[in-house]
CSV table of C-alpha atoms in Angstrom, one decimal:
chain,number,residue,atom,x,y,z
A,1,UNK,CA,-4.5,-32.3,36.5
A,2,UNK,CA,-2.7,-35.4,38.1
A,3,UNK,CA,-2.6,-34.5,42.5
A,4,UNK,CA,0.3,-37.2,42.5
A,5,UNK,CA,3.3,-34.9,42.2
A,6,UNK,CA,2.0,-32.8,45.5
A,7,UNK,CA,3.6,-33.6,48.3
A,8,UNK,CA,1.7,-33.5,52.0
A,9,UNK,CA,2.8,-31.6,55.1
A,10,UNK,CA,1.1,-32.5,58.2
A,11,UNK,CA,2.1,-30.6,61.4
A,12,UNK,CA,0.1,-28.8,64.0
A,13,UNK,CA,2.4,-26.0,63.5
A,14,UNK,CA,1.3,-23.1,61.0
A,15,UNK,CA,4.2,-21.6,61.3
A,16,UNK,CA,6.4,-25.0,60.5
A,17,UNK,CA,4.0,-25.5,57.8
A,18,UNK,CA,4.5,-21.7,56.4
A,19,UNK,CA,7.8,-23.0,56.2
A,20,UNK,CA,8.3,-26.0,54.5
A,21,UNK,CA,5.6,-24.9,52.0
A,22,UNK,CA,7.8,-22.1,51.2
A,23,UNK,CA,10.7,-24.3,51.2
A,24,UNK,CA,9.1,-26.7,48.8
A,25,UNK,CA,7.5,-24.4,46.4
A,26,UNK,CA,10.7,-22.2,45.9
A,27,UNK,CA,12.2,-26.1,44.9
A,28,UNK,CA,9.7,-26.2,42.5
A,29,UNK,CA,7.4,-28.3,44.2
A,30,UNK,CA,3.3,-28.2,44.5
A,31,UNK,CA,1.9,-28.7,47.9
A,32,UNK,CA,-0.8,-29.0,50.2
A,33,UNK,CA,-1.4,-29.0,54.0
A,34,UNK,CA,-3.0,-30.0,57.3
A,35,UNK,CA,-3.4,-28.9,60.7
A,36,UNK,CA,-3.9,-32.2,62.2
A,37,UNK,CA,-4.0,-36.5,61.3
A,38,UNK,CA,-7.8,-36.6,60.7
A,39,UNK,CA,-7.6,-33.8,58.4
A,40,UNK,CA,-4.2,-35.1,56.7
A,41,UNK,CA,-5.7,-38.5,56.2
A,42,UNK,CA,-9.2,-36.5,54.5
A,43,UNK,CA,-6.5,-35.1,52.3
A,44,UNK,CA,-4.7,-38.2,51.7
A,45,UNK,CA,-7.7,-40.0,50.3
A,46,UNK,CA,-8.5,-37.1,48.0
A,47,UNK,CA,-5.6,-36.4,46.6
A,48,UNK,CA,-3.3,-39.4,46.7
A,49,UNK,CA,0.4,-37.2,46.7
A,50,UNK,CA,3.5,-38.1,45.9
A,51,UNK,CA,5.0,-37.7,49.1
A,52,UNK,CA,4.0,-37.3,52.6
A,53,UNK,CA,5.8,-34.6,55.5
A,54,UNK,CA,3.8,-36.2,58.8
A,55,UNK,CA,4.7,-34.6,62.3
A,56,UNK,CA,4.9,-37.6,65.0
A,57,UNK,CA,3.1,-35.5,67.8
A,58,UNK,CA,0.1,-34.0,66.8
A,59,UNK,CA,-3.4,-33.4,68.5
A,60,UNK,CA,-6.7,-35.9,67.7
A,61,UNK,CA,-4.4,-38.3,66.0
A,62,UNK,CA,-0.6,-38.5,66.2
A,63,UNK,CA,1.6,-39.2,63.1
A,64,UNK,CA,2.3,-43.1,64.1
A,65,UNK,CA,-1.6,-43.4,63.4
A,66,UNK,CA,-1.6,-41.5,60.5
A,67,UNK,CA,1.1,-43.3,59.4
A,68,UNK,CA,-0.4,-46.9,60.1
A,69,UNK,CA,-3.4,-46.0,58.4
A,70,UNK,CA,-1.4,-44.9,55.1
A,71,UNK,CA,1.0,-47.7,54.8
A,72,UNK,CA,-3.0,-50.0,54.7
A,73,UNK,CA,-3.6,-48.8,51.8
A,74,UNK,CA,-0.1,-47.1,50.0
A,75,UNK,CA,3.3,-47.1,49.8
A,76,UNK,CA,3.9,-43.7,49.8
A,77,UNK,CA,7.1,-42.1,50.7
A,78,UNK,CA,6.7,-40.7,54.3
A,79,UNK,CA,9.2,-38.0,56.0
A,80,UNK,CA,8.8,-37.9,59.4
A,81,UNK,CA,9.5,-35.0,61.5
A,82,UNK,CA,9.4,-34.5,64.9
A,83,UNK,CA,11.3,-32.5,67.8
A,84,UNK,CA,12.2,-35.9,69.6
A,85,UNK,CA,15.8,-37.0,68.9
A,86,UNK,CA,15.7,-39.9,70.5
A,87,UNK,CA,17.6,-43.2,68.5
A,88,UNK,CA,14.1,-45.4,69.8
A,89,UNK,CA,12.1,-43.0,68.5
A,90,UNK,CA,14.0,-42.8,65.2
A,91,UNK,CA,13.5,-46.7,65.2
A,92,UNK,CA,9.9,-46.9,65.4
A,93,UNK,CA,9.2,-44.4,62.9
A,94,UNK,CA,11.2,-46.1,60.0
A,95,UNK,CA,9.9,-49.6,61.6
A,96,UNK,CA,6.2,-48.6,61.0
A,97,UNK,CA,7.2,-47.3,57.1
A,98,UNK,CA,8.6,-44.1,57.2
A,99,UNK,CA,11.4,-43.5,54.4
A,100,UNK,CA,13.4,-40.9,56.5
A,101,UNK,CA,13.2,-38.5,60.0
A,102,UNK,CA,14.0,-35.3,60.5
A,103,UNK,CA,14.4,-33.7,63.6
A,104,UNK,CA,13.1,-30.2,64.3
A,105,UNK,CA,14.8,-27.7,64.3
A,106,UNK,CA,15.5,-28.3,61.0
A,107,UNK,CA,17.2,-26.7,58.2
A,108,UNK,CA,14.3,-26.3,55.0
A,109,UNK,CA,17.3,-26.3,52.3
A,110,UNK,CA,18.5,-29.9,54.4
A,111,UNK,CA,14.8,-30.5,54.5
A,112,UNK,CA,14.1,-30.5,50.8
A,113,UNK,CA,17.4,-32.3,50.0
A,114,UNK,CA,16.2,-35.1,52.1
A,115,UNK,CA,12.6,-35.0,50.3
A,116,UNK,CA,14.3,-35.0,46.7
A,117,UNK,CA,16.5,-37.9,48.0
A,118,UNK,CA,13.6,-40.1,49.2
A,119,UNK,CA,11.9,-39.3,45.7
A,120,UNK,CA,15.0,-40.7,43.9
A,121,UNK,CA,15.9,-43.5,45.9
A,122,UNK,CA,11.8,-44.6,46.4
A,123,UNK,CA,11.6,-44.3,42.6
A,124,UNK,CA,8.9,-41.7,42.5
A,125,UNK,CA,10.5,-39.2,40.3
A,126,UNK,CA,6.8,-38.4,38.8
A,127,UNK,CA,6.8,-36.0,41.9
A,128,UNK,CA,8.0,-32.3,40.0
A,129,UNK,CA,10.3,-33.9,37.6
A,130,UNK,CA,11.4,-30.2,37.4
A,131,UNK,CA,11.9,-30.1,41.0
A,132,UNK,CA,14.1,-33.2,40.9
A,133,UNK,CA,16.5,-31.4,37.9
A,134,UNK,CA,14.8,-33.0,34.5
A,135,UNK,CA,13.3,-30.0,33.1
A,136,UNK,CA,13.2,-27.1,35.0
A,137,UNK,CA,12.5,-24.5,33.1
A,138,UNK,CA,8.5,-24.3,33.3
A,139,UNK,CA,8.5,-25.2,36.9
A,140,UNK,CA,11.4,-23.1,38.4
A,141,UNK,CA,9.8,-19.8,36.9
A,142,UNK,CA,7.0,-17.9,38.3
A,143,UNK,CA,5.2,-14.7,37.3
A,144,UNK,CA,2.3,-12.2,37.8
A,145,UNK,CA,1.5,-9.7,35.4
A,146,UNK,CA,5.0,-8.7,33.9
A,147,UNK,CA,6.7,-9.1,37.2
A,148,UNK,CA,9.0,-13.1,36.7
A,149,UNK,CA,11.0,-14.4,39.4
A,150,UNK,CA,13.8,-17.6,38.5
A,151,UNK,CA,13.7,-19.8,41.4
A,152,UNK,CA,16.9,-21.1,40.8
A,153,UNK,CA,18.9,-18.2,39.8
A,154,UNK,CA,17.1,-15.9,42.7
A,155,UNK,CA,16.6,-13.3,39.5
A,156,UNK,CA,13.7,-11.3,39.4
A,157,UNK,CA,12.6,-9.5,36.1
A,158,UNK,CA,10.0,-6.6,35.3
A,159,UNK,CA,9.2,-6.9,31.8
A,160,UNK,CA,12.6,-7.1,30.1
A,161,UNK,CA,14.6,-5.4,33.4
A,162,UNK,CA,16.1,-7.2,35.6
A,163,UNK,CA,16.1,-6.2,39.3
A,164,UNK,CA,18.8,-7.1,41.1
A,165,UNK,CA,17.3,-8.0,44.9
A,166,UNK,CA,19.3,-10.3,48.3
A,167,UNK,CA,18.2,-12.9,49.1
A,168,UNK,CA,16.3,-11.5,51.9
A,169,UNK,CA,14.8,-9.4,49.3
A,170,UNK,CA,13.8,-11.9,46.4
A,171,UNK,CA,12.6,-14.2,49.5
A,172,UNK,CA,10.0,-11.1,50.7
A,173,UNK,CA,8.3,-10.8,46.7
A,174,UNK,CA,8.4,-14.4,46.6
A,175,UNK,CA,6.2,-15.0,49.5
A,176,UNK,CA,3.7,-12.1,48.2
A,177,UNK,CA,4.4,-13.3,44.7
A,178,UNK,CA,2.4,-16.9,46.6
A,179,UNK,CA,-0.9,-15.3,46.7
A,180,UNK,CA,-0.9,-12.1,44.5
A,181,UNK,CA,-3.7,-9.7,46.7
A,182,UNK,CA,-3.7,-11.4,49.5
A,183,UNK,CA,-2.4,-9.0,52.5
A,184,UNK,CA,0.7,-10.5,54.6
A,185,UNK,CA,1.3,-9.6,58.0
A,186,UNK,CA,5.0,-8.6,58.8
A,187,UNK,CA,5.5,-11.9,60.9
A,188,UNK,CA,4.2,-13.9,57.3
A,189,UNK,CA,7.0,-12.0,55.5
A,190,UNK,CA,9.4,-12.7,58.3
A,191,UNK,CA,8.8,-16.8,58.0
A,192,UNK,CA,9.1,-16.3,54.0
A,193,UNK,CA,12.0,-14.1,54.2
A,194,UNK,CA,14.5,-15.8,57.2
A,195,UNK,CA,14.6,-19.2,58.2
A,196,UNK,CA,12.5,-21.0,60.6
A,197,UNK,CA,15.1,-20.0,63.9
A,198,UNK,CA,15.5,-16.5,62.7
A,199,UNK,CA,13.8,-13.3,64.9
A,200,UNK,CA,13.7,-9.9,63.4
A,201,UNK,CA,11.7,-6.8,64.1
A,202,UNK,CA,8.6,-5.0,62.0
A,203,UNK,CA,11.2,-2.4,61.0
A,204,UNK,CA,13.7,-4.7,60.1
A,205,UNK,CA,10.8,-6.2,57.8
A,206,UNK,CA,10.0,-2.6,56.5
A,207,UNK,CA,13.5,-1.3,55.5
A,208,UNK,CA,13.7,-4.5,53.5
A,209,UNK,CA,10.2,-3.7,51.8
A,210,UNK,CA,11.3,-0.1,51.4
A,211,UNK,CA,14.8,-1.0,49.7
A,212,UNK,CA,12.8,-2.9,47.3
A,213,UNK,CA,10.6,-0.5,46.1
A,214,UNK,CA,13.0,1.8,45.5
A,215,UNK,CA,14.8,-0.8,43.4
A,216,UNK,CA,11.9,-0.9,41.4
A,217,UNK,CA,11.1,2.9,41.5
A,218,UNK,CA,13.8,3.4,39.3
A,219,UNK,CA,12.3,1.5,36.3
A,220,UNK,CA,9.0,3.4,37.3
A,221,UNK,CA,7.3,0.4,39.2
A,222,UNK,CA,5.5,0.3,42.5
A,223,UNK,CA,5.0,-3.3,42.9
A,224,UNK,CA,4.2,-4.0,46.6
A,225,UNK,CA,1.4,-2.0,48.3
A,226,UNK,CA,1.3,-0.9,51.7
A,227,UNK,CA,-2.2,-1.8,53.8
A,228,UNK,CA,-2.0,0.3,56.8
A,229,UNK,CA,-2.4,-1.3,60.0
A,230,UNK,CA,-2.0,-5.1,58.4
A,231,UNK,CA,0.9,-5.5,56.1
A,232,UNK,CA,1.6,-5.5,52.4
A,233,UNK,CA,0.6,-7.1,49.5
A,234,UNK,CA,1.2,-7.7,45.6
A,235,UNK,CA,-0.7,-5.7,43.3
A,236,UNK,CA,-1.5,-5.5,39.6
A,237,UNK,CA,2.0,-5.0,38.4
A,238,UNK,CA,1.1,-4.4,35.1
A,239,UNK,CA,0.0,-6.7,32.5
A,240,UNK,CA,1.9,-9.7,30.3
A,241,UNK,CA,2.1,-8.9,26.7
């Protein structure tokens, strides 16, 4: 399988990263991460993305040297972001070969716009032609047993039954939907569900996850299981004919 339609986020910030991940792969996008520039430049050379998301101020190596070192040896597309808003600052990062800069906090819808117009205006539509609007019907659906989500029409189907969730709603079985099994803390189902300047309590998180089993209670489905003292997590729900 061909690592050039992933695209790269770089930022010292899980929690930013949680973010535009889930940002991105809800756009139909493939992704991959790192924590810092030495490890974002390990995963450069491995996987040779489409598209690169490099934070300017970063520990062991800042995003202008990551930067610098990319541009010796590709002319990939580079978003910068950073939390400086400075004009010089702006300067210097499209200067040294960056394609566009966003300032944090940011909005992840205005994020991915900006990433799907670099794409089109560097030429480098081979990044998730579905994600850029040429076909996506393979890429915009996801599924796990007989439980389907549409990421553009926010529908989410079990079996033949639709269930009609928010957005709040589809958001929280999307972000389990991620990693079927894998248990998610109520603060991961808070940066999946709201976005990235939003605060809301434990319970808020729970009466959400309650509302949605009962929504699928009534077609006799149990989807999300509870692990006390932790979170929830995806289970089998059932299996695709």
């Amino acid at each position: 399988m061909s690592t050039s339609d992933i695209i790269l986020i770089v930022d010292d910030d899980l929690h930013i990263r949680e973010v535009v991940k889930f940002a991105l792969q809800t756009a139909g996008f493939r992704t991959a991460e790192a924590g810092d520039g030495s490890e974002a430049l390990t995963l450069f050379r491995k996987l040779r993305p489409g598209l690169v998301i490099l934070d300017i101020v970063m520990p062991r190596m800042d995003g202008t040297d990551v930067c610098r070192a990319i541009r010796a040896e590709s002319l990939v597309p580079i978003v910068f972001l950073s939390s400086r808003d400075e004009e010089v600052d702006r300067i210097i990062g499209l200067e040294m070969g960056g394609d566009d800069y966003v300032t944090k906090p940011f909005s992840p819808r205005e994020l991915v716009a900006r990433v799907k117009a670099v794409l089109r205006r560097t030429g480098n539509v081979g990044v998730c032609n579905e994600a850029l609007g040429t076909d996506p019907l393979e890429a915009n659906t996801v599924s796990h047993g007989i439980l389907k989500l549409d990421l553009d029409r926010f529908e989410v189907y079990w079996g033949d039954h639709q269930v009609v969730l928010t957005v709040t709603e589809f958001n929280i079985v999307r972000t389990l939907l991620k990693f079927p099994g894998k248990v998610y803390t109520r603060d991961e189902l808070m940066s999946g569900a709201y976005p990235l300047d939003t605060n809301v309590t434990d319970r808020t998180i729970d009466s959400h996850v309650r509302r949605v089993r009962r929504k699928f209670a009534d077609l006799g489905a149990d989807p999300i299981e509870t692990v006390h003292g932790l979170g929830y997590k995806l289970g089998q729900c059932g299996h695709a004919e």
